[in-house]
PDB file of C-alpha atoms in Angstrom:
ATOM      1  CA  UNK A 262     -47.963  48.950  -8.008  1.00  0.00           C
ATOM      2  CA  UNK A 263     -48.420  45.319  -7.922  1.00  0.00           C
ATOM      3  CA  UNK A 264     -51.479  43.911  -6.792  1.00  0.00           C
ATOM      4  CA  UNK A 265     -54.231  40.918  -7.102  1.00  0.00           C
ATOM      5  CA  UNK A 266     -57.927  40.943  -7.174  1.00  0.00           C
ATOM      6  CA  UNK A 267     -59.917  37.837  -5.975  1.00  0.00           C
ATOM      7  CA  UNK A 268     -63.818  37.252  -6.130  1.00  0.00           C
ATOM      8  CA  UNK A 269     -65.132  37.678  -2.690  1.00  0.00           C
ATOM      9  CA  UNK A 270     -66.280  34.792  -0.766  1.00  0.00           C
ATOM     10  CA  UNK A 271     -67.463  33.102   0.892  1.00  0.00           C
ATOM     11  CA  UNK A 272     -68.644  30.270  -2.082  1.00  0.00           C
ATOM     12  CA  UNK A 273     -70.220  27.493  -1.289  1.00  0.00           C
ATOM     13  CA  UNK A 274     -71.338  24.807  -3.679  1.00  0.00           C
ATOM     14  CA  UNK A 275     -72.747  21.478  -3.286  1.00  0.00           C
ATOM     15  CA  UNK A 276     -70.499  18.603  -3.943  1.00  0.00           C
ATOM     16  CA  UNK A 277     -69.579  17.787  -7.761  1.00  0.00           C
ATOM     17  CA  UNK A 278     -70.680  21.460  -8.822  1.00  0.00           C
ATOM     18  CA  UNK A 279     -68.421  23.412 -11.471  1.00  0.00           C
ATOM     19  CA  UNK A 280     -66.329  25.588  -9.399  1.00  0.00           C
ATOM     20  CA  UNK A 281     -64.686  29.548 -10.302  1.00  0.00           C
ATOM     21  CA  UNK A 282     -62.838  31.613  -8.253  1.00  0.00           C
ATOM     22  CA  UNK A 283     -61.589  34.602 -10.194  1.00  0.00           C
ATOM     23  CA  UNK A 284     -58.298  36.756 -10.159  1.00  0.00           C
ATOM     24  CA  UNK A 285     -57.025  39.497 -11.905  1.00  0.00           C
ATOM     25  CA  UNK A 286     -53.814  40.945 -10.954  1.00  0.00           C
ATOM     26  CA  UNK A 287     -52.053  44.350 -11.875  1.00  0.00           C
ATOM     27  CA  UNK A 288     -47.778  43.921 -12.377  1.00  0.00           C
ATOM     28  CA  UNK A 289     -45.145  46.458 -13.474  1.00  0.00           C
ATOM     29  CA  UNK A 290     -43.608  43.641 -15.136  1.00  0.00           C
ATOM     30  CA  UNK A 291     -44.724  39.556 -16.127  1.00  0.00           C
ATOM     31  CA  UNK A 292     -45.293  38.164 -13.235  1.00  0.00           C
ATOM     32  CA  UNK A 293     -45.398  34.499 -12.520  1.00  0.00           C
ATOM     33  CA  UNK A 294     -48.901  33.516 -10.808  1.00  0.00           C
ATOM     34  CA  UNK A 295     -50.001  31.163  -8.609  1.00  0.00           C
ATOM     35  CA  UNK A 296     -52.662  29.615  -6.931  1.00  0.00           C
ATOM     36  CA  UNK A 297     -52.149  28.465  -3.069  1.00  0.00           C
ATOM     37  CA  UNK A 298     -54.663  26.525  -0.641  1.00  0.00           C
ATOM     38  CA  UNK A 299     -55.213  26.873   2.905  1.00  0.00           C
ATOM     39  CA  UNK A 300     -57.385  23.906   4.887  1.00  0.00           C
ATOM     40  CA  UNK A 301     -58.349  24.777   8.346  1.00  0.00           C
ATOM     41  CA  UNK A 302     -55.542  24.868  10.915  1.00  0.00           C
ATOM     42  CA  UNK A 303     -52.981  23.796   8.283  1.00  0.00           C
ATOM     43  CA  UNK A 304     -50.179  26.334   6.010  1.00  0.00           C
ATOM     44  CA  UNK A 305     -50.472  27.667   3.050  1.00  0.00           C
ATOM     45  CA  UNK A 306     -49.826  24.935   0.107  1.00  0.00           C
ATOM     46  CA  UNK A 307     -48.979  25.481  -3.209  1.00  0.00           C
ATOM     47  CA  UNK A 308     -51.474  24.397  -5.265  1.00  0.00           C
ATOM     48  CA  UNK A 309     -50.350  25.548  -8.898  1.00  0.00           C
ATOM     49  CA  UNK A 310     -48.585  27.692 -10.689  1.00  0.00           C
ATOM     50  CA  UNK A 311     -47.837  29.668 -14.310  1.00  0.00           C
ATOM     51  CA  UNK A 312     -44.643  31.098 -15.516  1.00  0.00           C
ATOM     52  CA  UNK A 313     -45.763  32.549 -18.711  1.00  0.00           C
ATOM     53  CA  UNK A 314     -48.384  34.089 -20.646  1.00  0.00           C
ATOM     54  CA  UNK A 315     -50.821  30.805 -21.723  1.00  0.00           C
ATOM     55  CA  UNK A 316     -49.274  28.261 -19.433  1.00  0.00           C
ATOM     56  CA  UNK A 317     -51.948  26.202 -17.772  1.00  0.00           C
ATOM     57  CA  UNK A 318     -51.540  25.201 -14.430  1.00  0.00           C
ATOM     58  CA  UNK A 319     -53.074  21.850 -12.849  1.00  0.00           C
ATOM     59  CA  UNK A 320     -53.407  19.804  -9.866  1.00  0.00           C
ATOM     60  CA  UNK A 321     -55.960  17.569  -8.166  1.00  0.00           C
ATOM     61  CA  UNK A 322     -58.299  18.708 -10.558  1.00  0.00           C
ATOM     62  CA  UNK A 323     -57.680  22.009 -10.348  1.00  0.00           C
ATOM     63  CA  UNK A 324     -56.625  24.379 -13.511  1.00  0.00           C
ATOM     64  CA  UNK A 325     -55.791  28.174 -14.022  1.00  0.00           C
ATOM     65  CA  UNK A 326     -54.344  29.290 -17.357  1.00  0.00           C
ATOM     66  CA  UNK A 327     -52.222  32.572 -17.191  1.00  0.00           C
ATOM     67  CA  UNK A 328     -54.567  35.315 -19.458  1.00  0.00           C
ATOM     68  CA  UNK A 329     -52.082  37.755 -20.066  1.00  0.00           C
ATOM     69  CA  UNK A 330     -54.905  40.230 -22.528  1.00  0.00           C
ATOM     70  CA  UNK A 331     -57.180  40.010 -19.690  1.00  0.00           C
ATOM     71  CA  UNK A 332     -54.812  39.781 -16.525  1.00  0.00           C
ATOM     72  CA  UNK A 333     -56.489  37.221 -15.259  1.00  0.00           C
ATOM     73  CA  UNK A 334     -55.651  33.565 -13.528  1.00  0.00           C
ATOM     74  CA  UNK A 335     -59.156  31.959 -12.474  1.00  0.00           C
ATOM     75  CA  UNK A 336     -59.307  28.896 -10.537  1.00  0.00           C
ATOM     76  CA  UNK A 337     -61.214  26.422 -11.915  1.00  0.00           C
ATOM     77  CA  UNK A 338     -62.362  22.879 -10.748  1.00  0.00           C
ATOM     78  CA  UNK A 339     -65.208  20.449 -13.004  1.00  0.00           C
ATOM     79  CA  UNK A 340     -66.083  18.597  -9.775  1.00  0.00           C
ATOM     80  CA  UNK A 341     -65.810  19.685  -6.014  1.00  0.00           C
ATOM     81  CA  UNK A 342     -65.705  17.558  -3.418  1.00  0.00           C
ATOM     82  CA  UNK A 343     -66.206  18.203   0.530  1.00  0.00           C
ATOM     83  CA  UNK A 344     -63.082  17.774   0.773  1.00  0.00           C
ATOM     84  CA  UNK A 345     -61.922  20.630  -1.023  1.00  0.00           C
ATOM     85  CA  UNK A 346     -63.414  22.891   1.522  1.00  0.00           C
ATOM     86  CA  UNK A 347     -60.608  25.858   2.137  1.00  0.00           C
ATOM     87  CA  UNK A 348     -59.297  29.639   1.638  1.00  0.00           C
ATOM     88  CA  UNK A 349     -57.935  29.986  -1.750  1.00  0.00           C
ATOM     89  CA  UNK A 350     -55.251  32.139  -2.581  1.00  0.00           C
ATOM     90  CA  UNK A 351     -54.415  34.070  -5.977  1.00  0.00           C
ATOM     91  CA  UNK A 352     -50.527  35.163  -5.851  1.00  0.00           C
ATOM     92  CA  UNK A 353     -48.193  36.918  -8.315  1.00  0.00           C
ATOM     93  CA  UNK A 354     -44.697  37.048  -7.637  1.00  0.00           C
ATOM     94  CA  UNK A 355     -42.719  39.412  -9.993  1.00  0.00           C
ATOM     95  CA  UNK A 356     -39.186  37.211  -9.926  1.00  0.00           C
ATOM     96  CA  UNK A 357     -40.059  33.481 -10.081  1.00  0.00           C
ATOM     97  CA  UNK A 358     -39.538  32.470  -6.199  1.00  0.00           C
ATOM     98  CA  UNK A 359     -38.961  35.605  -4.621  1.00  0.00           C
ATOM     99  CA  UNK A 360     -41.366  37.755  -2.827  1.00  0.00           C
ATOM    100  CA  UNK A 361     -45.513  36.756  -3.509  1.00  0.00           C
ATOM    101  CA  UNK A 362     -47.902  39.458  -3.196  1.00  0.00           C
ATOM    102  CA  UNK A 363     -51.550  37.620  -2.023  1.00  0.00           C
ATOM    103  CA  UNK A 364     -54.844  38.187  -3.263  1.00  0.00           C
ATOM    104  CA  UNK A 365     -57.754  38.274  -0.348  1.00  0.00           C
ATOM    105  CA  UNK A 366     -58.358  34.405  -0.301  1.00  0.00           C
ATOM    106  CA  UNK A 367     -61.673  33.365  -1.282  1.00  0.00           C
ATOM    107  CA  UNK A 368     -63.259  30.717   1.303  1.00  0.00           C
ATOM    108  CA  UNK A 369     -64.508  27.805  -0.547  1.00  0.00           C
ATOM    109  CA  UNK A 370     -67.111  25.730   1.539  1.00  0.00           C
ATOM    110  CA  UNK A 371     -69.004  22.709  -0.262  1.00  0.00           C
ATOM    111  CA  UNK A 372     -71.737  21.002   1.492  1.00  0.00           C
ATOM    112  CA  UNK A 373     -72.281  17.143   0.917  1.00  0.00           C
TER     113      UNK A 373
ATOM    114  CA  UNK B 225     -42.655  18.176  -1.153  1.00  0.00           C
ATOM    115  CA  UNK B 226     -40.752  20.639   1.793  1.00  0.00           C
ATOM    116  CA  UNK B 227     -41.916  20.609   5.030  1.00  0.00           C
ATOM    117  CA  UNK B 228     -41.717  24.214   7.177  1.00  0.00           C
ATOM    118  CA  UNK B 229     -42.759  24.121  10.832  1.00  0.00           C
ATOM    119  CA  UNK B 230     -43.041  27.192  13.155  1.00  0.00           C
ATOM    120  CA  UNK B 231     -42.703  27.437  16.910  1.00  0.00           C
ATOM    121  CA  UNK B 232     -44.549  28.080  18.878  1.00  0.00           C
ATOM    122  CA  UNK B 233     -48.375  27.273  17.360  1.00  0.00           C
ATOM    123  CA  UNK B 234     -49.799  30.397  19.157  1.00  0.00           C
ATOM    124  CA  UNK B 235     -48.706  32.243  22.249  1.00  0.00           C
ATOM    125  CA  UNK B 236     -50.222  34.817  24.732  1.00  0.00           C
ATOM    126  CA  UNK B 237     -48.301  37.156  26.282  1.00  0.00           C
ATOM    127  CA  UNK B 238     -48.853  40.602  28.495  1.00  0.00           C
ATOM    128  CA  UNK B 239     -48.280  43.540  26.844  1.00  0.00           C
ATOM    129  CA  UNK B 240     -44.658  45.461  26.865  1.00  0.00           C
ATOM    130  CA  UNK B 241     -42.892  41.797  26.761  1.00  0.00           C
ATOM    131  CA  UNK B 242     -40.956  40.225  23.805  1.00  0.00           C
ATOM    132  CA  UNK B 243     -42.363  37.063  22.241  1.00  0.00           C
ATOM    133  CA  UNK B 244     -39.647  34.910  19.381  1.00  0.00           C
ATOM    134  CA  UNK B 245     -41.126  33.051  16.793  1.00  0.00           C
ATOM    135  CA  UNK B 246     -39.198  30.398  14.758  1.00  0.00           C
ATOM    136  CA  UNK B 247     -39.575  28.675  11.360  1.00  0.00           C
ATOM    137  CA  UNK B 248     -37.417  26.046  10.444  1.00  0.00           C
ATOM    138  CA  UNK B 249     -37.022  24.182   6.867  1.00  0.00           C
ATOM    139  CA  UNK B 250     -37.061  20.971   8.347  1.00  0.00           C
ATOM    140  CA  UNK B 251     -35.752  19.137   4.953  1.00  0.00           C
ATOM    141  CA  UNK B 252     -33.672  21.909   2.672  1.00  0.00           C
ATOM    142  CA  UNK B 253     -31.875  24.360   2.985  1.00  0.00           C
ATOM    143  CA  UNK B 254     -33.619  27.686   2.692  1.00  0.00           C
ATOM    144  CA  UNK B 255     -31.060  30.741   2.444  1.00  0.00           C
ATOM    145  CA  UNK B 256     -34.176  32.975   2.129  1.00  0.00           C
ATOM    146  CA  UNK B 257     -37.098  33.252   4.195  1.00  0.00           C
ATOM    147  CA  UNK B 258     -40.018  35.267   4.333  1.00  0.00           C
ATOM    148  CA  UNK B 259     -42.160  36.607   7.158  1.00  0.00           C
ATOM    149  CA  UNK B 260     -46.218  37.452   6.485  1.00  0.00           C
ATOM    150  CA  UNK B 261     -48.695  38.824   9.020  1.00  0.00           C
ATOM    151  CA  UNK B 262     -52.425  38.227   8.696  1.00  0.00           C
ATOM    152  CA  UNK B 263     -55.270  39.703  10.056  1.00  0.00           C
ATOM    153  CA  UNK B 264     -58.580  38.267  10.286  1.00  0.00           C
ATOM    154  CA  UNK B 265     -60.562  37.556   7.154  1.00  0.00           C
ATOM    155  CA  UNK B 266     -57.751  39.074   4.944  1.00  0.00           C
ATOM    156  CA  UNK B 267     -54.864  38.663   2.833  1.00  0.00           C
ATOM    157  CA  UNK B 268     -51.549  37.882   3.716  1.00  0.00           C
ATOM    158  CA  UNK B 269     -49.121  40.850   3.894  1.00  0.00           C
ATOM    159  CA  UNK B 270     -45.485  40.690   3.453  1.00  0.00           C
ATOM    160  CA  UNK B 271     -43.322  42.070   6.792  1.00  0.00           C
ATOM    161  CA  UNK B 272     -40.030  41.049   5.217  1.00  0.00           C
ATOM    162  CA  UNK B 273     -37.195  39.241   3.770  1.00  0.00           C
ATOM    163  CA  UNK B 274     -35.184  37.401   5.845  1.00  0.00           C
ATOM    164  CA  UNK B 275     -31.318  36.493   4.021  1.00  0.00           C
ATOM    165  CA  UNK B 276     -29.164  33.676   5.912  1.00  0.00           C
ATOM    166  CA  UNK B 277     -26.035  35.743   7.497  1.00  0.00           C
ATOM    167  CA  UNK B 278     -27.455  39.299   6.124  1.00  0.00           C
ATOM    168  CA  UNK B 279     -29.614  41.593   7.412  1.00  0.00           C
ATOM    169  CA  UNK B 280     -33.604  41.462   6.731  1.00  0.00           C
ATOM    170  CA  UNK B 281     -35.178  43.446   4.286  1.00  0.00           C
ATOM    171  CA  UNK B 282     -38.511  44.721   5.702  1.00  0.00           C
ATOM    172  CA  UNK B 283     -41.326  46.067   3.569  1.00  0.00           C
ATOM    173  CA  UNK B 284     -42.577  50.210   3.765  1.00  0.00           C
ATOM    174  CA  UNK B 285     -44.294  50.240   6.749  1.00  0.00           C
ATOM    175  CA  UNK B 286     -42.668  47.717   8.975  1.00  0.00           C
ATOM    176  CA  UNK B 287     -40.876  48.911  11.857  1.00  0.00           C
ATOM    177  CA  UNK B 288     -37.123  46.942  11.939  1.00  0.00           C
ATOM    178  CA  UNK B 289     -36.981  47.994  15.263  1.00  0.00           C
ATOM    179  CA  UNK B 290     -39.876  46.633  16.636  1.00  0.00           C
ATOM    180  CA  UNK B 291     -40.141  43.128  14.041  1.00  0.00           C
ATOM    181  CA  UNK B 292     -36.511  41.981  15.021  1.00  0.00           C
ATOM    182  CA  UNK B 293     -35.242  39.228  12.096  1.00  0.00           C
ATOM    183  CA  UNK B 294     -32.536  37.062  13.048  1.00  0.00           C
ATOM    184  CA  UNK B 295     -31.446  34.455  10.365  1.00  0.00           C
ATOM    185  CA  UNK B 296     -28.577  32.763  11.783  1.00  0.00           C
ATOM    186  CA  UNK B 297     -28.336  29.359   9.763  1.00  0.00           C
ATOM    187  CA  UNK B 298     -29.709  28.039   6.854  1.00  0.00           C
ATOM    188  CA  UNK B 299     -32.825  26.315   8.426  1.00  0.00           C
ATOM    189  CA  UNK B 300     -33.971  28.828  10.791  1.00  0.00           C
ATOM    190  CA  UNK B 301     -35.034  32.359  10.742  1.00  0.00           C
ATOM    191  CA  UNK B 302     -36.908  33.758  14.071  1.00  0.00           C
ATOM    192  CA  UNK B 303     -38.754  37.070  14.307  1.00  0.00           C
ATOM    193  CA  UNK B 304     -38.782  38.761  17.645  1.00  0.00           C
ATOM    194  CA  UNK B 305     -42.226  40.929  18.642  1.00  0.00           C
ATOM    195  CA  UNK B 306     -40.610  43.483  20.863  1.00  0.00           C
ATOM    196  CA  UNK B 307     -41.875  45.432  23.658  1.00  0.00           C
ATOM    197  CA  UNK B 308     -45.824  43.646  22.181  1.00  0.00           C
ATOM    198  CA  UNK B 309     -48.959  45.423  21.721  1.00  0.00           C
ATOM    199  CA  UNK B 310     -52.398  44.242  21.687  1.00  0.00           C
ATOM    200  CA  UNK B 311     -52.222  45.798  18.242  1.00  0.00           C
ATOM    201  CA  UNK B 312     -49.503  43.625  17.509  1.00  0.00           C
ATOM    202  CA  UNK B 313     -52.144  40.771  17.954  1.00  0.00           C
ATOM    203  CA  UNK B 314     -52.104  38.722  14.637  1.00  0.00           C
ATOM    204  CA  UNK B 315     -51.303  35.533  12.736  1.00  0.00           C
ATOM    205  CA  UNK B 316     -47.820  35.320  11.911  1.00  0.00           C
ATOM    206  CA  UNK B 317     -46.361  32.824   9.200  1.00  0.00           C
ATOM    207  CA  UNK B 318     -43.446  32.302   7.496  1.00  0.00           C
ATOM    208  CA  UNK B 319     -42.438  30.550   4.409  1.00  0.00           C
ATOM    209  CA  UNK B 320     -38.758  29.214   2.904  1.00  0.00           C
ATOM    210  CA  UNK B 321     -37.918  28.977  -0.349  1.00  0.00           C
ATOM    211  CA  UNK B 322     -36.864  25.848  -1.618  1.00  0.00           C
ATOM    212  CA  UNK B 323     -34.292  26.001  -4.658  1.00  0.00           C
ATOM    213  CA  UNK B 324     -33.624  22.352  -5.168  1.00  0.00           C
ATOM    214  CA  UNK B 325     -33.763  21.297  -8.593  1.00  0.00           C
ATOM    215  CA  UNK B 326     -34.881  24.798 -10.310  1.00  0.00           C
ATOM    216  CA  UNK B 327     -37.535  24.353  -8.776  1.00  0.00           C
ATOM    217  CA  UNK B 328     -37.569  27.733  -6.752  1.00  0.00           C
ATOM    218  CA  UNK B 329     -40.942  27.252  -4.198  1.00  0.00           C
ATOM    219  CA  UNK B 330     -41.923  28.569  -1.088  1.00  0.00           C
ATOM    220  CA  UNK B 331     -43.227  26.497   1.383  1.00  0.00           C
ATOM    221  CA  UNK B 332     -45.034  28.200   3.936  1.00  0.00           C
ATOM    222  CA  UNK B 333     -45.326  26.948   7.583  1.00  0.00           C
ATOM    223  CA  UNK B 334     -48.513  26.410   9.607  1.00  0.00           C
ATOM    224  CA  UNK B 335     -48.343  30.236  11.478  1.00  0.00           C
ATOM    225  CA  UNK B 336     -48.571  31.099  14.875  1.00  0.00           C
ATOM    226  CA  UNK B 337     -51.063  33.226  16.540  1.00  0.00           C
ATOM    227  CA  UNK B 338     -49.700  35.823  18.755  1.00  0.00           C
ATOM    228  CA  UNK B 339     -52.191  37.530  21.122  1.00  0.00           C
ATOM    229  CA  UNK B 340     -51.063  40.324  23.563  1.00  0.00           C
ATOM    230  CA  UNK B 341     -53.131  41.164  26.308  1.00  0.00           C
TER     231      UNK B 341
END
């Protein structure tokens, strides 16, 4: 079946530490992956996404690139910031906007 | 980007009553929206589809019966918690998917938290 691995959490970092949250996903077909953010007491935002095998996804400083040899889409950020403080989530979804099946979410906490 | 809102925020109820929960796309259209439970500390897990003026297609495990999907217009879908559990105690979101543009995203809303006593 479908499914997505994430690193377990929780991580916490100080502030402007080099940040990876790993994901590795298992698809029946080529899945398009994604990369969604949840801040306390807010919805789930989409925070990037790859169609394709090599496409690199980025936003607010954030970057994934979609590994299709090693089925893998980790997060990656140079620089956190307090801010940034959140449950990631790793998602595939096998038909670009249709269903999303979620990794665990990884909680992200980074201390000033 | 799309904003999704859900109604109500979180809810308590006694067990054996019925509790509706709506999203609404509050700027698109959204002729599909889906329906995710989470539990505490994990993932989010698909209960099902929901199709403006079709029925809902609920994932292996879901009961229809009990998860009642009504998607009546093209900004709201509502799920109905019938006859409620304590076991049925959970965080309940949706999302819409926004096709504006090619851009084909779901926007999720901010969940409500359903606890049956």
């Amino acid at each position: 079946g479908n499914s997505v691995t994430q690193m377990e959490g929780p991580v916490t970092l100080s502030e402007e530490a080099f940040l990876t949250i790993n994901c590795t996903y298992t698809a029946t077909g080529y899945p398009s992956l994604f990369w969604y953010v949840q801040y306390p007491g807010e919805g789930l935002q989409l925070l990037l996404k790859a169609t394709k095998a090599d496409d690199k996804g980025s936003n607010k400083g954030f970057e994934a690139t979609y590994r299709k040899e090693t089925t893998s889409f980790h997060l990656e950020k140079g620089s956190v910031q307090v801010s940034d403080s959140a449950v990631y989530f790793c998602a595939l979804s096998l038909q670009y906007g249709n269903k999303l099946v979620f990794g665990a979410g990884t909680i992200l906490r980074v201390k000033s | 980007g799309a904003v999704v809102s859900q109604h109500p925020s979180w809810v308590i109820c006694k067990s054996g009553t019925s509790v509706k929960i709506e999203c609404r796309s509050l700027d698109f259209q959204a002729t599909t929206m889906f329906w995710y439970r989470q539990f505490p500390k994990q993932s989010l897990m698909l209960m099902a589809t929901s199709n403006e003026g079709s029925k809902a297609t609920y994932e292996q495990g879901v009961e229809k019966d009990k998860f009642l999907i009504n998607h009546a217009s093209l900004t709201l879908s509502t799920l109905t918690v019938t006859s409620a559990h304590p076991e049925d105690s959970s965080f309940y979101i949706c999302s819409a998917r926004d096709s504006r543009g090619g851009t084909d995203t779901q926007y999720f809303g901010p969940g409500t938290r359903l606890t049956v006593l």
